[in-house]
Amino acid sequence: YAHVKWEMSGDLSDGTSSTLRIYAERDAAVLLLGRGLNIDAINKGAWESPRGIIYQGHVDLDTVLIRELESIKRRLPRNTIPPPETFLLPESRARYELYRHCCTSKELHRRLDFLCRIKSRSASKSPFKPFELSLMTKLGDGNDGVIRSNNASMEYQAPELSLIDCLHCYKHDSELGWDLLNAMNRT
């Protein structure tokens, strides 16, 4: 038994200029993409593609695929049922369906709570990364001089997260805060 491997990765930011790298596979990746995605068409195209179907948010749809779709639209009468993309080759259709969903769906912007597992690091890999910090220090109260030095410091590298599951967030942040306070008062 085999299946198409779905995987995603991205950066989560908490607004404090620190980001966490998050990875999702199979069901969690499909769940993040949300409703309205033609999963069957993408799976079929991925089976026929030697490199799989890849979507990157900052890359436009391939011009060859756009021309192919426009050519099909010109040959078909207006308001054709089924829609023109169904006449694309399976690999092209999979690319188009994934691109269209990621560019137009509001599902990708819904509020979700994530259940994640921290990806384990090898024992030899430290979570701290050394770097040099250039400092300038003024001497005394007057214009006695300036000392420049390079000091060693460490930067904490945030762990990588593996998404296990996610669910719709029913509470706004302000409501959640009150619920936590009320829960603490009860105990």
mmCIF file with all atom_site columns, C-alpha atoms in Angstrom:
data_model
loop_
_atom_site.group_PDB
_atom_site.id
_atom_site.type_symbol
_atom_site.label_atom_id
_atom_site.label_alt_id
_atom_site.label_comp_id
_atom_site.label_asym_id
_atom_site.label_entity_id
_atom_site.label_seq_id
_atom_site.pdbx_PDB_ins_code
_atom_site.Cartn_x
_atom_site.Cartn_y
_atom_site.Cartn_z
_atom_site.occupancy
_atom_site.B_iso_or_equiv
_atom_site.pdbx_formal_charge
_atom_site.auth_seq_id
_atom_site.auth_comp_id
_atom_site.auth_asym_id
_atom_site.auth_atom_id
_atom_site.pdbx_PDB_model_num
ATOM 1   C CA . TYR A 1 1   ? 0.000   0.000  0.000   1.00 0.00 ? 1   TYR A CA 1
ATOM 2   C CA . ALA A 1 2   ? 1.417   3.400  -0.965  1.00 0.00 ? 2   ALA A CA 1
ATOM 3   C CA . HIS A 1 3   ? 0.164   6.958  -0.889  1.00 0.00 ? 3   HIS A CA 1
ATOM 4   C CA . VAL A 1 4   ? 1.228   10.396 -2.020  1.00 0.00 ? 4   VAL A CA 1
ATOM 5   C CA . LYS A 1 5   ? 3.393   12.159 0.542   1.00 0.00 ? 5   LYS A CA 1
ATOM 6   C CA . TRP A 1 6   ? 1.953   15.532 1.513   1.00 0.00 ? 6   TRP A CA 1
ATOM 7   C CA . GLU A 1 7   ? 4.292   17.847 3.387   1.00 0.00 ? 7   GLU A CA 1
ATOM 8   C CA . MET A 1 8   ? 4.507   21.546 4.184   1.00 0.00 ? 8   MET A CA 1
ATOM 9   C CA . SER A 1 9   ? 6.866   23.810 6.017   1.00 0.00 ? 9   SER A CA 1
ATOM 10  C CA . GLY A 1 10  ? 6.793   27.432 7.039   1.00 0.00 ? 10  GLY A CA 1
ATOM 11  C CA . ASP A 1 11  ? 7.710   29.946 9.682   1.00 0.00 ? 11  ASP A CA 1
ATOM 12  C CA . LEU A 1 12  ? 5.447   30.927 12.561  1.00 0.00 ? 12  LEU A CA 1
ATOM 13  C CA . SER A 1 13  ? 6.024   34.353 14.025  1.00 0.00 ? 13  SER A CA 1
ATOM 14  C CA . ASP A 1 14  ? 4.797   35.424 17.444  1.00 0.00 ? 14  ASP A CA 1
ATOM 15  C CA . GLY A 1 15  ? 5.306   39.137 16.764  1.00 0.00 ? 15  GLY A CA 1
ATOM 16  C CA . THR A 1 16  ? 8.502   39.375 18.840  1.00 0.00 ? 16  THR A CA 1
ATOM 17  C CA . SER A 1 17  ? 10.815  38.925 15.858  1.00 0.00 ? 17  SER A CA 1
ATOM 18  C CA . SER A 1 18  ? 11.415  35.311 16.797  1.00 0.00 ? 18  SER A CA 1
ATOM 19  C CA . THR A 1 19  ? 10.139  32.616 14.478  1.00 0.00 ? 19  THR A CA 1
ATOM 20  C CA . LEU A 1 20  ? 9.633   28.897 14.756  1.00 0.00 ? 20  LEU A CA 1
ATOM 21  C CA . ARG A 1 21  ? 10.009  26.546 11.814  1.00 0.00 ? 21  ARG A CA 1
ATOM 22  C CA . ILE A 1 22  ? 7.007   24.229 11.549  1.00 0.00 ? 22  ILE A CA 1
ATOM 23  C CA . TYR A 1 23  ? 6.589   21.096 9.454   1.00 0.00 ? 23  TYR A CA 1
ATOM 24  C CA . ALA A 1 24  ? 3.415   19.202 8.609   1.00 0.00 ? 24  ALA A CA 1
ATOM 25  C CA . GLU A 1 25  ? 2.912   15.894 6.848   1.00 0.00 ? 25  GLU A CA 1
ATOM 26  C CA . ARG A 1 26  ? -0.020  14.045 5.254   1.00 0.00 ? 26  ARG A CA 1
ATOM 27  C CA . ASP A 1 27  ? -3.267  14.626 7.169   1.00 0.00 ? 27  ASP A CA 1
ATOM 28  C CA . ALA A 1 28  ? -1.968  17.642 9.103   1.00 0.00 ? 28  ALA A CA 1
ATOM 29  C CA . ALA A 1 29  ? -0.796  19.294 5.853   1.00 0.00 ? 29  ALA A CA 1
ATOM 30  C CA . VAL A 1 30  ? -4.150  18.677 4.158   1.00 0.00 ? 30  VAL A CA 1
ATOM 31  C CA . LEU A 1 31  ? -5.955  19.953 7.273   1.00 0.00 ? 31  LEU A CA 1
ATOM 32  C CA . LEU A 1 32  ? -3.916  23.184 7.191   1.00 0.00 ? 32  LEU A CA 1
ATOM 33  C CA . LEU A 1 33  ? -4.835  23.742 3.540   1.00 0.00 ? 33  LEU A CA 1
ATOM 34  C CA . GLY A 1 34  ? -8.519  23.567 4.460   1.00 0.00 ? 34  GLY A CA 1
ATOM 35  C CA . ARG A 1 35  ? -11.719 22.802 2.611   1.00 0.00 ? 35  ARG A CA 1
ATOM 36  C CA . GLY A 1 36  ? -12.208 23.305 -1.094  1.00 0.00 ? 36  GLY A CA 1
ATOM 37  C CA . LEU A 1 37  ? -8.949  21.716 -2.220  1.00 0.00 ? 37  LEU A CA 1
ATOM 38  C CA . ASN A 1 38  ? -9.283  19.086 -4.963  1.00 0.00 ? 38  ASN A CA 1
ATOM 39  C CA . ILE A 1 39  ? -7.134  16.469 -3.219  1.00 0.00 ? 39  ILE A CA 1
ATOM 40  C CA . ASP A 1 40  ? -7.952  13.694 -5.706  1.00 0.00 ? 40  ASP A CA 1
ATOM 41  C CA . ALA A 1 41  ? -6.722  15.756 -8.683  1.00 0.00 ? 41  ALA A CA 1
ATOM 42  C CA . ILE A 1 42  ? -3.512  16.671 -6.854  1.00 0.00 ? 42  ILE A CA 1
ATOM 43  C CA . ASN A 1 43  ? -2.844  13.075 -5.790  1.00 0.00 ? 43  ASN A CA 1
ATOM 44  C CA . LYS A 1 44  ? -3.414  11.865 -9.365  1.00 0.00 ? 44  LYS A CA 1
ATOM 45  C CA . GLY A 1 45  ? -1.030  14.486 -10.751 1.00 0.00 ? 45  GLY A CA 1
ATOM 46  C CA . ALA A 1 46  ? 1.590   13.718 -8.095  1.00 0.00 ? 46  ALA A CA 1
ATOM 47  C CA . TRP A 1 47  ? 1.558   10.022 -9.068  1.00 0.00 ? 47  TRP A CA 1
ATOM 48  C CA . GLU A 1 48  ? 2.323   10.951 -12.662 1.00 0.00 ? 48  GLU A CA 1
ATOM 49  C CA . SER A 1 49  ? 5.004   13.526 -11.849 1.00 0.00 ? 49  SER A CA 1
ATOM 50  C CA . PRO A 1 50  ? 8.547   12.266 -11.211 1.00 0.00 ? 50  PRO A CA 1
ATOM 51  C CA . ARG A 1 51  ? 9.296   15.208 -8.863  1.00 0.00 ? 51  ARG A CA 1
ATOM 52  C CA . GLY A 1 52  ? 5.868   15.628 -7.292  1.00 0.00 ? 52  GLY A CA 1
ATOM 53  C CA . ILE A 1 53  ? 3.743   18.755 -7.154  1.00 0.00 ? 53  ILE A CA 1
ATOM 54  C CA . ILE A 1 54  ? 5.410   21.731 -5.505  1.00 0.00 ? 54  ILE A CA 1
ATOM 55  C CA . TYR A 1 55  ? 3.824   25.041 -4.515  1.00 0.00 ? 55  TYR A CA 1
ATOM 56  C CA . GLN A 1 56  ? 5.809   28.016 -3.255  1.00 0.00 ? 56  GLN A CA 1
ATOM 57  C CA . GLY A 1 57  ? 3.881   31.117 -2.279  1.00 0.00 ? 57  GLY A CA 1
ATOM 58  C CA . HIS A 1 58  ? 6.272   33.597 -3.849  1.00 0.00 ? 58  HIS A CA 1
ATOM 59  C CA . VAL A 1 59  ? 6.480   31.839 -7.244  1.00 0.00 ? 59  VAL A CA 1
ATOM 60  C CA . ASP A 1 60  ? 3.927   32.567 -9.975  1.00 0.00 ? 60  ASP A CA 1
ATOM 61  C CA . LEU A 1 61  ? 2.157   29.879 -11.959 1.00 0.00 ? 61  LEU A CA 1
ATOM 62  C CA . ASP A 1 62  ? 4.288   28.505 -14.805 1.00 0.00 ? 62  ASP A CA 1
ATOM 63  C CA . THR A 1 63  ? 3.709   30.419 -18.066 1.00 0.00 ? 63  THR A CA 1
ATOM 64  C CA . VAL A 1 64  ? 3.547   27.172 -20.064 1.00 0.00 ? 64  VAL A CA 1
ATOM 65  C CA . LEU A 1 65  ? 0.675   26.024 -17.860 1.00 0.00 ? 65  LEU A CA 1
ATOM 66  C CA . ILE A 1 66  ? -1.086  29.392 -18.231 1.00 0.00 ? 66  ILE A CA 1
ATOM 67  C CA . ARG A 1 67  ? -0.802  29.180 -22.044 1.00 0.00 ? 67  ARG A CA 1
ATOM 68  C CA . GLU A 1 68  ? -2.075  25.585 -22.001 1.00 0.00 ? 68  GLU A CA 1
ATOM 69  C CA . LEU A 1 69  ? -5.116  26.597 -19.935 1.00 0.00 ? 69  LEU A CA 1
ATOM 70  C CA . GLU A 1 70  ? -5.823  29.635 -22.176 1.00 0.00 ? 70  GLU A CA 1
ATOM 71  C CA . SER A 1 71  ? -5.606  27.411 -25.260 1.00 0.00 ? 71  SER A CA 1
ATOM 72  C CA . ILE A 1 72  ? -8.177  25.023 -23.773 1.00 0.00 ? 72  ILE A CA 1
ATOM 73  C CA . LYS A 1 73  ? -10.472 27.945 -22.870 1.00 0.00 ? 73  LYS A CA 1
ATOM 74  C CA . ARG A 1 74  ? -10.340 29.274 -26.453 1.00 0.00 ? 74  ARG A CA 1
ATOM 75  C CA . ARG A 1 75  ? -11.338 25.880 -27.891 1.00 0.00 ? 75  ARG A CA 1
ATOM 76  C CA . LEU A 1 76  ? -14.275 25.366 -25.516 1.00 0.00 ? 76  LEU A CA 1
ATOM 77  C CA . PRO A 1 77  ? -17.589 27.205 -25.619 1.00 0.00 ? 77  PRO A CA 1
ATOM 78  C CA . ARG A 1 78  ? -18.186 29.698 -22.763 1.00 0.00 ? 78  ARG A CA 1
ATOM 79  C CA . ASN A 1 79  ? -19.470 28.374 -19.421 1.00 0.00 ? 79  ASN A CA 1
ATOM 80  C CA . THR A 1 80  ? -18.477 24.829 -20.316 1.00 0.00 ? 80  THR A CA 1
ATOM 81  C CA . ILE A 1 81  ? -19.322 22.144 -17.805 1.00 0.00 ? 81  ILE A CA 1
ATOM 82  C CA . PRO A 1 82  ? -16.965 20.685 -16.617 1.00 0.00 ? 82  PRO A CA 1
ATOM 83  C CA . PRO A 1 83  ? -14.603 23.679 -16.208 1.00 0.00 ? 83  PRO A CA 1
ATOM 84  C CA . PRO A 1 84  ? -11.574 24.039 -18.555 1.00 0.00 ? 84  PRO A CA 1
ATOM 85  C CA . GLU A 1 85  ? -8.987  22.912 -15.962 1.00 0.00 ? 85  GLU A CA 1
ATOM 86  C CA . THR A 1 86  ? -10.450 19.392 -16.062 1.00 0.00 ? 86  THR A CA 1
ATOM 87  C CA . PHE A 1 87  ? -9.040  19.076 -19.602 1.00 0.00 ? 87  PHE A CA 1
ATOM 88  C CA . LEU A 1 88  ? -5.447  19.697 -18.460 1.00 0.00 ? 88  LEU A CA 1
ATOM 89  C CA . LEU A 1 89  ? -3.000  16.817 -18.157 1.00 0.00 ? 89  LEU A CA 1
ATOM 90  C CA . PRO A 1 90  ? -3.084  15.355 -14.611 1.00 0.00 ? 90  PRO A CA 1
ATOM 91  C CA . GLU A 1 91  ? 0.258   16.874 -13.551 1.00 0.00 ? 91  GLU A CA 1
ATOM 92  C CA . SER A 1 92  ? -0.674  20.317 -14.933 1.00 0.00 ? 92  SER A CA 1
ATOM 93  C CA . ARG A 1 93  ? -4.104  20.148 -13.340 1.00 0.00 ? 93  ARG A CA 1
ATOM 94  C CA . ALA A 1 94  ? -2.599  19.263 -9.963  1.00 0.00 ? 94  ALA A CA 1
ATOM 95  C CA . ARG A 1 95  ? -0.256  22.273 -10.154 1.00 0.00 ? 95  ARG A CA 1
ATOM 96  C CA . TYR A 1 96  ? -3.131  24.548 -11.188 1.00 0.00 ? 96  TYR A CA 1
ATOM 97  C CA . GLU A 1 97  ? -5.514  23.282 -8.479  1.00 0.00 ? 97  GLU A CA 1
ATOM 98  C CA . LEU A 1 98  ? -2.930  23.719 -5.707  1.00 0.00 ? 98  LEU A CA 1
ATOM 99  C CA . TYR A 1 99  ? -1.933  27.174 -6.956  1.00 0.00 ? 99  TYR A CA 1
ATOM 100 C CA . ARG A 1 100 ? -5.551  28.327 -7.310  1.00 0.00 ? 100 ARG A CA 1
ATOM 101 C CA . HIS A 1 101 ? -6.482  27.086 -3.842  1.00 0.00 ? 101 HIS A CA 1
ATOM 102 C CA . CYS A 1 102 ? -3.482  28.666 -2.127  1.00 0.00 ? 102 CYS A CA 1
ATOM 103 C CA . CYS A 1 103 ? -4.018  32.013 -3.876  1.00 0.00 ? 103 CYS A CA 1
ATOM 104 C CA . THR A 1 104 ? -7.789  32.336 -3.496  1.00 0.00 ? 104 THR A CA 1
ATOM 105 C CA . SER A 1 105 ? -8.916  30.326 -0.477  1.00 0.00 ? 105 SER A CA 1
ATOM 106 C CA . LYS A 1 106 ? -9.765  32.094 2.764   1.00 0.00 ? 106 LYS A CA 1
ATOM 107 C CA . GLU A 1 107 ? -9.243  28.750 4.533   1.00 0.00 ? 107 GLU A CA 1
ATOM 108 C CA . LEU A 1 108 ? -5.511  29.437 4.734   1.00 0.00 ? 108 LEU A CA 1
ATOM 109 C CA . HIS A 1 109 ? -6.150  32.546 6.855   1.00 0.00 ? 109 HIS A CA 1
ATOM 110 C CA . ARG A 1 110 ? -8.473  31.049 9.439   1.00 0.00 ? 110 ARG A CA 1
ATOM 111 C CA . ARG A 1 111 ? -7.471  31.076 13.100  1.00 0.00 ? 111 ARG A CA 1
ATOM 112 C CA . LEU A 1 112 ? -6.204  27.690 14.256  1.00 0.00 ? 112 LEU A CA 1
ATOM 113 C CA . ASP A 1 113 ? -4.757  26.223 17.411  1.00 0.00 ? 113 ASP A CA 1
ATOM 114 C CA . PHE A 1 114 ? -1.789  23.938 16.707  1.00 0.00 ? 114 PHE A CA 1
ATOM 115 C CA . LEU A 1 115 ? -0.795  20.764 18.522  1.00 0.00 ? 115 LEU A CA 1
ATOM 116 C CA . CYS A 1 116 ? 2.907   20.252 17.779  1.00 0.00 ? 116 CYS A CA 1
ATOM 117 C CA . ARG A 1 117 ? 5.766   17.977 18.708  1.00 0.00 ? 117 ARG A CA 1
ATOM 118 C CA . ILE A 1 118 ? 9.265   19.402 19.028  1.00 0.00 ? 118 ILE A CA 1
ATOM 119 C CA . LYS A 1 119 ? 11.610  17.765 16.528  1.00 0.00 ? 119 LYS A CA 1
ATOM 120 C CA . SER A 1 120 ? 14.467  16.217 18.426  1.00 0.00 ? 120 SER A CA 1
ATOM 121 C CA . ARG A 1 121 ? 17.992  17.452 17.834  1.00 0.00 ? 121 ARG A CA 1
ATOM 122 C CA . SER A 1 122 ? 20.966  15.183 17.670  1.00 0.00 ? 122 SER A CA 1
ATOM 123 C CA . ALA A 1 123 ? 22.911  15.005 20.928  1.00 0.00 ? 123 ALA A CA 1
ATOM 124 C CA . SER A 1 124 ? 25.924  16.649 19.301  1.00 0.00 ? 124 SER A CA 1
ATOM 125 C CA . LYS A 1 125 ? 23.966  19.641 17.944  1.00 0.00 ? 125 LYS A CA 1
ATOM 126 C CA . SER A 1 126 ? 23.635  22.510 20.402  1.00 0.00 ? 126 SER A CA 1
ATOM 127 C CA . PRO A 1 127 ? 20.588  24.819 20.372  1.00 0.00 ? 127 PRO A CA 1
ATOM 128 C CA . PHE A 1 128 ? 23.033  27.731 20.755  1.00 0.00 ? 128 PHE A CA 1
ATOM 129 C CA . LYS A 1 129 ? 24.877  29.249 17.813  1.00 0.00 ? 129 LYS A CA 1
ATOM 130 C CA . PRO A 1 130 ? 27.975  31.353 18.540  1.00 0.00 ? 130 PRO A CA 1
ATOM 131 C CA . PHE A 1 131 ? 28.503  34.724 16.878  1.00 0.00 ? 131 PHE A CA 1
ATOM 132 C CA . GLU A 1 132 ? 30.721  37.804 17.235  1.00 0.00 ? 132 GLU A CA 1
ATOM 133 C CA . LEU A 1 133 ? 29.271  41.022 18.591  1.00 0.00 ? 133 LEU A CA 1
ATOM 134 C CA . SER A 1 134 ? 31.077  44.292 17.843  1.00 0.00 ? 134 SER A CA 1
ATOM 135 C CA . LEU A 1 135 ? 30.962  46.706 20.790  1.00 0.00 ? 135 LEU A CA 1
ATOM 136 C CA . MET A 1 136 ? 32.096  50.291 21.230  1.00 0.00 ? 136 MET A CA 1
ATOM 137 C CA . THR A 1 137 ? 32.635  51.652 24.743  1.00 0.00 ? 137 THR A CA 1
ATOM 138 C CA . LYS A 1 138 ? 33.243  55.270 25.712  1.00 0.00 ? 138 LYS A CA 1
ATOM 139 C CA . LEU A 1 139 ? 35.895  55.854 28.376  1.00 0.00 ? 139 LEU A CA 1
ATOM 140 C CA . GLY A 1 140 ? 35.352  58.396 31.145  1.00 0.00 ? 140 GLY A CA 1
ATOM 141 C CA . ASP A 1 141 ? 33.039  61.399 31.291  1.00 0.00 ? 141 ASP A CA 1
ATOM 142 C CA . GLY A 1 142 ? 34.753  63.514 28.660  1.00 0.00 ? 142 GLY A CA 1
ATOM 143 C CA . ASN A 1 143 ? 36.245  62.773 25.304  1.00 0.00 ? 143 ASN A CA 1
ATOM 144 C CA . ASP A 1 144 ? 38.820  60.364 26.674  1.00 0.00 ? 144 ASP A CA 1
ATOM 145 C CA . GLY A 1 145 ? 38.388  57.900 23.858  1.00 0.00 ? 145 GLY A CA 1
ATOM 146 C CA . VAL A 1 146 ? 36.495  54.920 22.578  1.00 0.00 ? 146 VAL A CA 1
ATOM 147 C CA . ILE A 1 147 ? 37.367  51.254 22.879  1.00 0.00 ? 147 ILE A CA 1
ATOM 148 C CA . ARG A 1 148 ? 36.228  48.826 20.201  1.00 0.00 ? 148 ARG A CA 1
ATOM 149 C CA . SER A 1 149 ? 36.032  45.145 20.903  1.00 0.00 ? 149 SER A CA 1
ATOM 150 C CA . ASN A 1 150 ? 34.554  41.985 19.473  1.00 0.00 ? 150 ASN A CA 1
ATOM 151 C CA . ASN A 1 151 ? 32.821  39.916 22.092  1.00 0.00 ? 151 ASN A CA 1
ATOM 152 C CA . ALA A 1 152 ? 31.615  36.387 21.657  1.00 0.00 ? 152 ALA A CA 1
ATOM 153 C CA . SER A 1 153 ? 27.946  35.752 22.298  1.00 0.00 ? 153 SER A CA 1
ATOM 154 C CA . MET A 1 154 ? 25.404  33.023 21.691  1.00 0.00 ? 154 MET A CA 1
ATOM 155 C CA . GLU A 1 155 ? 22.131  33.022 19.802  1.00 0.00 ? 155 GLU A CA 1
ATOM 156 C CA . TYR A 1 156 ? 19.401  30.583 20.772  1.00 0.00 ? 156 TYR A CA 1
ATOM 157 C CA . GLN A 1 157 ? 18.055  28.723 17.772  1.00 0.00 ? 157 GLN A CA 1
ATOM 158 C CA . ALA A 1 158 ? 14.379  28.008 18.200  1.00 0.00 ? 158 ALA A CA 1
ATOM 159 C CA . PRO A 1 159 ? 13.379  24.360 17.972  1.00 0.00 ? 159 PRO A CA 1
ATOM 160 C CA . GLU A 1 160 ? 11.690  22.971 14.897  1.00 0.00 ? 160 GLU A CA 1
ATOM 161 C CA . LEU A 1 161 ? 8.101   21.882 15.365  1.00 0.00 ? 161 LEU A CA 1
ATOM 162 C CA . SER A 1 162 ? 6.251   19.023 13.747  1.00 0.00 ? 162 SER A CA 1
ATOM 163 C CA . LEU A 1 163 ? 2.506   19.641 13.436  1.00 0.00 ? 163 LEU A CA 1
ATOM 164 C CA . ILE A 1 164 ? 0.463   16.763 14.805  1.00 0.00 ? 164 ILE A CA 1
ATOM 165 C CA . ASP A 1 165 ? -3.017  18.262 14.585  1.00 0.00 ? 165 ASP A CA 1
ATOM 166 C CA . CYS A 1 166 ? -4.826  21.583 14.468  1.00 0.00 ? 166 CYS A CA 1
ATOM 167 C CA . LEU A 1 167 ? -8.315  22.732 15.277  1.00 0.00 ? 167 LEU A CA 1
ATOM 168 C CA . HIS A 1 168 ? -10.421 25.810 14.774  1.00 0.00 ? 168 HIS A CA 1
ATOM 169 C CA . CYS A 1 169 ? -9.712  28.492 17.381  1.00 0.00 ? 169 CYS A CA 1
ATOM 170 C CA . TYR A 1 170 ? -13.057 29.388 18.935  1.00 0.00 ? 170 TYR A CA 1
ATOM 171 C CA . LYS A 1 171 ? -11.816 32.073 21.323  1.00 0.00 ? 171 LYS A CA 1
ATOM 172 C CA . HIS A 1 172 ? -10.278 35.453 20.651  1.00 0.00 ? 172 HIS A CA 1
ATOM 173 C CA . ASP A 1 173 ? -7.156  36.267 22.649  1.00 0.00 ? 173 ASP A CA 1
ATOM 174 C CA . SER A 1 174 ? -9.011  38.653 24.967  1.00 0.00 ? 174 SER A CA 1
ATOM 175 C CA . GLU A 1 175 ? -11.678 36.040 25.775  1.00 0.00 ? 175 GLU A CA 1
ATOM 176 C CA . LEU A 1 176 ? -9.042  33.376 26.367  1.00 0.00 ? 176 LEU A CA 1
ATOM 177 C CA . GLY A 1 177 ? -7.270  35.575 28.915  1.00 0.00 ? 177 GLY A CA 1
ATOM 178 C CA . TRP A 1 178 ? -10.461 36.041 30.930  1.00 0.00 ? 178 TRP A CA 1
ATOM 179 C CA . ASP A 1 179 ? -11.185 32.316 30.803  1.00 0.00 ? 179 ASP A CA 1
ATOM 180 C CA . LEU A 1 180 ? -7.699  31.567 32.198  1.00 0.00 ? 180 LEU A CA 1
ATOM 181 C CA . LEU A 1 181 ? -8.160  34.100 35.021  1.00 0.00 ? 181 LEU A CA 1
ATOM 182 C CA . ASN A 1 182 ? -11.581 32.697 35.902  1.00 0.00 ? 182 ASN A CA 1
ATOM 183 C CA . ALA A 1 183 ? -10.184 29.138 35.911  1.00 0.00 ? 183 ALA A CA 1
ATOM 184 C CA . MET A 1 184 ? -7.388  30.143 38.300  1.00 0.00 ? 184 MET A CA 1
ATOM 185 C CA . ASN A 1 185 ? -9.876  31.831 40.649  1.00 0.00 ? 185 ASN A CA 1
ATOM 186 C CA . ARG A 1 186 ? -11.939 28.634 40.880  1.00 0.00 ? 186 ARG A CA 1
ATOM 187 C CA . THR A 1 187 ? -9.029  26.512 42.122  1.00 0.00 ? 187 THR A CA 1
#
